[in-house]
Amino acid sequence: TEEQKIQHEYLLADFESIKAEIARRSSAQKTALAAVVGFYAWLLNQLVLTNLNPWHITAVWTVVILAYVFYKREGLEISRLGAIVRNNIAEVFSRNLNIPAENIIPSEVSAADERRDKPTRVLDTIFCWALFGAIPFFLTGLYVFESVCKKI
């Protein structure tokens, strides 16, 4: 019907803008990760020139916490936007066209491929733990150790 055609045009426009927003947020996540890695490279250069001090530790934790919150917030928004596509747009198209939703928008509706998804999630977890946890804790421990050794 004409009403469905108009609805599909609006849904398609919404779909395109949501996919663009998902891509933008994904790029922002990558930029945040690159910024943290760049910060660590800068910090390493600083540590070659000077001893680890409380300002370094404060900077590490500030950068890491802000970057982690930003990274996770963008991830949650990407999930929310994907759910809009999956639950609102794909379902309406599916119902109106009498075609399964996974045949219309497979990237958002189809089930994950566990063979590929599981290793990816494991590697993402390791990467995030190292970037946002292990390195800051290591530097903090190193600072504490050096401070204690200086007093002995």
Coordinates of C-alpha atoms in Angstrom, one line a residue:
T1 CA 0.0 0.0 0.0
E2 CA 1.0 3.6 -0.3
E3 CA 1.1 4.0 3.4
Q4 CA 3.6 1.1 3.7
K5 CA 5.8 2.6 1.0
I6 CA 6.0 5.9 2.9
Q7 CA 6.7 4.0 6.1
H8 CA 9.4 2.0 4.4
E9 CA 11.0 5.2 3.1
Y10 CA 11.1 6.6 6.6
L11 CA 12.4 3.4 8.0
L12 CA 15.1 3.2 5.4
A13 CA 16.2 6.7 6.1
D14 CA 16.3 5.9 9.8
F15 CA 18.3 2.7 9.1
E16 CA 20.8 4.6 7.1
S17 CA 21.3 7.2 9.7
I18 CA 21.6 4.6 12.5
K19 CA 24.2 2.6 10.6
A20 CA 26.2 5.8 10.0
E21 CA 25.9 6.6 13.7
I22 CA 27.1 3.1 14.6
A23 CA 30.1 3.5 12.2
R24 CA 30.9 6.9 13.8
R25 CA 30.8 5.6 17.3
S26 CA 32.9 2.6 16.3
S27 CA 35.5 4.9 14.9
A28 CA 35.4 7.0 18.1
Q29 CA 36.1 3.8 20.1
K30 CA 39.1 3.0 17.9
T31 CA 40.3 6.6 18.4
A32 CA 40.0 6.3 22.1
L33 CA 42.0 3.1 22.2
A34 CA 44.7 4.6 19.9
A35 CA 44.8 7.7 22.3
V36 CA 45.5 5.4 25.3
V37 CA 48.2 3.5 23.4
G38 CA 49.7 6.9 22.3
F39 CA 49.6 8.1 25.9
Y40 CA 51.4 5.0 27.1
A41 CA 54.1 5.6 24.4
W42 CA 54.4 9.2 25.6
L43 CA 54.6 8.1 29.2
L44 CA 57.3 5.5 28.3
N45 CA 59.4 8.3 26.8
Q46 CA 58.9 10.4 30.0
L47 CA 59.9 7.5 32.2
V48 CA 63.1 7.1 30.2
L49 CA 63.9 10.7 31.0
T50 CA 62.7 10.9 34.6
N51 CA 61.6 8.6 37.5
L52 CA 58.1 7.5 38.0
N53 CA 56.3 10.1 40.2
P54 CA 52.8 10.6 41.6
W55 CA 51.9 12.9 38.7
H56 CA 52.5 10.0 36.3
I57 CA 50.3 7.7 38.3
T58 CA 47.6 10.3 38.5
A59 CA 47.8 10.9 34.8
V60 CA 47.7 7.2 34.0
W61 CA 44.6 6.6 36.1
T62 CA 42.8 9.7 34.9
V63 CA 43.4 8.9 31.2
V64 CA 42.5 5.2 31.7
I65 CA 39.3 5.8 33.6
L66 CA 38.1 8.5 31.1
A67 CA 39.0 6.4 28.1
Y68 CA 37.4 3.3 29.5
V69 CA 34.1 5.1 30.4
F70 CA 34.1 6.6 26.9
Y71 CA 34.8 3.3 25.2
K72 CA 32.2 1.4 27.1
R73 CA 29.6 4.2 26.7
E74 CA 30.1 4.1 22.9
G75 CA 29.8 0.3 23.0
L76 CA 26.5 0.5 24.9
E77 CA 25.2 3.1 22.4
I78 CA 26.2 0.9 19.5
S79 CA 24.3 -2.0 21.1
R80 CA 21.2 0.2 21.6
L81 CA 21.2 1.4 18.0
G82 CA 21.6 -2.2 16.8
A83 CA 18.6 -3.1 18.9
I84 CA 16.6 -0.4 17.3
V85 CA 17.4 -1.7 13.8
R86 CA 16.8 -5.3 14.9
N87 CA 13.6 -4.8 17.0
N88 CA 11.9 -1.9 15.2
I89 CA 13.1 -1.5 11.6
A90 CA 13.7 -5.1 10.6
E91 CA 10.5 -6.3 12.3
V92 CA 8.3 -3.8 10.4
F93 CA 10.0 -4.6 7.1
S94 CA 9.6 -8.3 7.8
R95 CA 6.0 -8.0 8.7
N96 CA 5.1 -5.8 5.7
L97 CA 7.0 -7.7 3.1
N98 CA 6.4 -11.2 4.6
I99 CA 10.1 -11.9 4.5
P100 CA 12.2 -13.1 7.5
A101 CA 14.0 -10.2 9.2
E102 CA 17.3 -12.0 8.9
N103 CA 16.9 -11.9 5.1
I104 CA 16.3 -8.2 5.1
I105 CA 19.0 -6.9 7.5
P106 CA 21.3 -9.9 8.3
S107 CA 24.0 -7.8 9.9
E108 CA 21.7 -6.9 12.8
V109 CA 19.3 -9.8 13.0
S110 CA 21.2 -13.0 12.2
A111 CA 22.6 -15.0 15.1
A112 CA 26.3 -14.6 15.8
D113 CA 28.8 -17.1 14.4
E114 CA 30.1 -18.6 17.6
R115 CA 33.2 -20.0 15.9
R116 CA 34.3 -16.5 15.1
D117 CA 32.6 -14.6 17.9
K118 CA 34.0 -16.4 20.8
P119 CA 37.7 -15.9 20.0
T120 CA 37.0 -12.3 19.1
R121 CA 35.4 -11.7 22.5
V122 CA 38.2 -13.4 24.3
L123 CA 40.8 -11.3 22.5
D124 CA 38.8 -8.1 23.2
T125 CA 38.7 -9.0 26.9
I126 CA 42.4 -9.6 27.1
F127 CA 43.1 -6.4 25.2
C128 CA 40.9 -4.3 27.4
W129 CA 42.2 -5.9 30.6
A130 CA 45.8 -5.1 29.5
L131 CA 45.1 -1.6 28.3
F132 CA 42.7 -0.5 31.0
G133 CA 43.9 -2.6 34.0
A134 CA 47.2 -4.4 33.9
I135 CA 49.3 -1.5 32.7
P136 CA 47.9 1.0 35.2
F137 CA 48.2 -1.5 38.1
F138 CA 51.7 -2.4 37.0
L139 CA 52.8 1.2 36.9
T140 CA 51.2 1.9 40.3
G141 CA 52.8 -1.2 41.8
L142 CA 56.2 -0.2 40.3
Y143 CA 55.8 3.3 41.8
V144 CA 55.0 1.9 45.2
F145 CA 57.8 -0.6 45.1
E146 CA 60.3 2.2 44.1
S147 CA 59.0 4.4 46.9
V148 CA 59.4 1.7 49.5
C149 CA 62.9 0.8 48.2
K150 CA 64.0 4.4 48.5
K151 CA 63.0 4.5 52.1
I152 CA 64.9 1.3 53.0

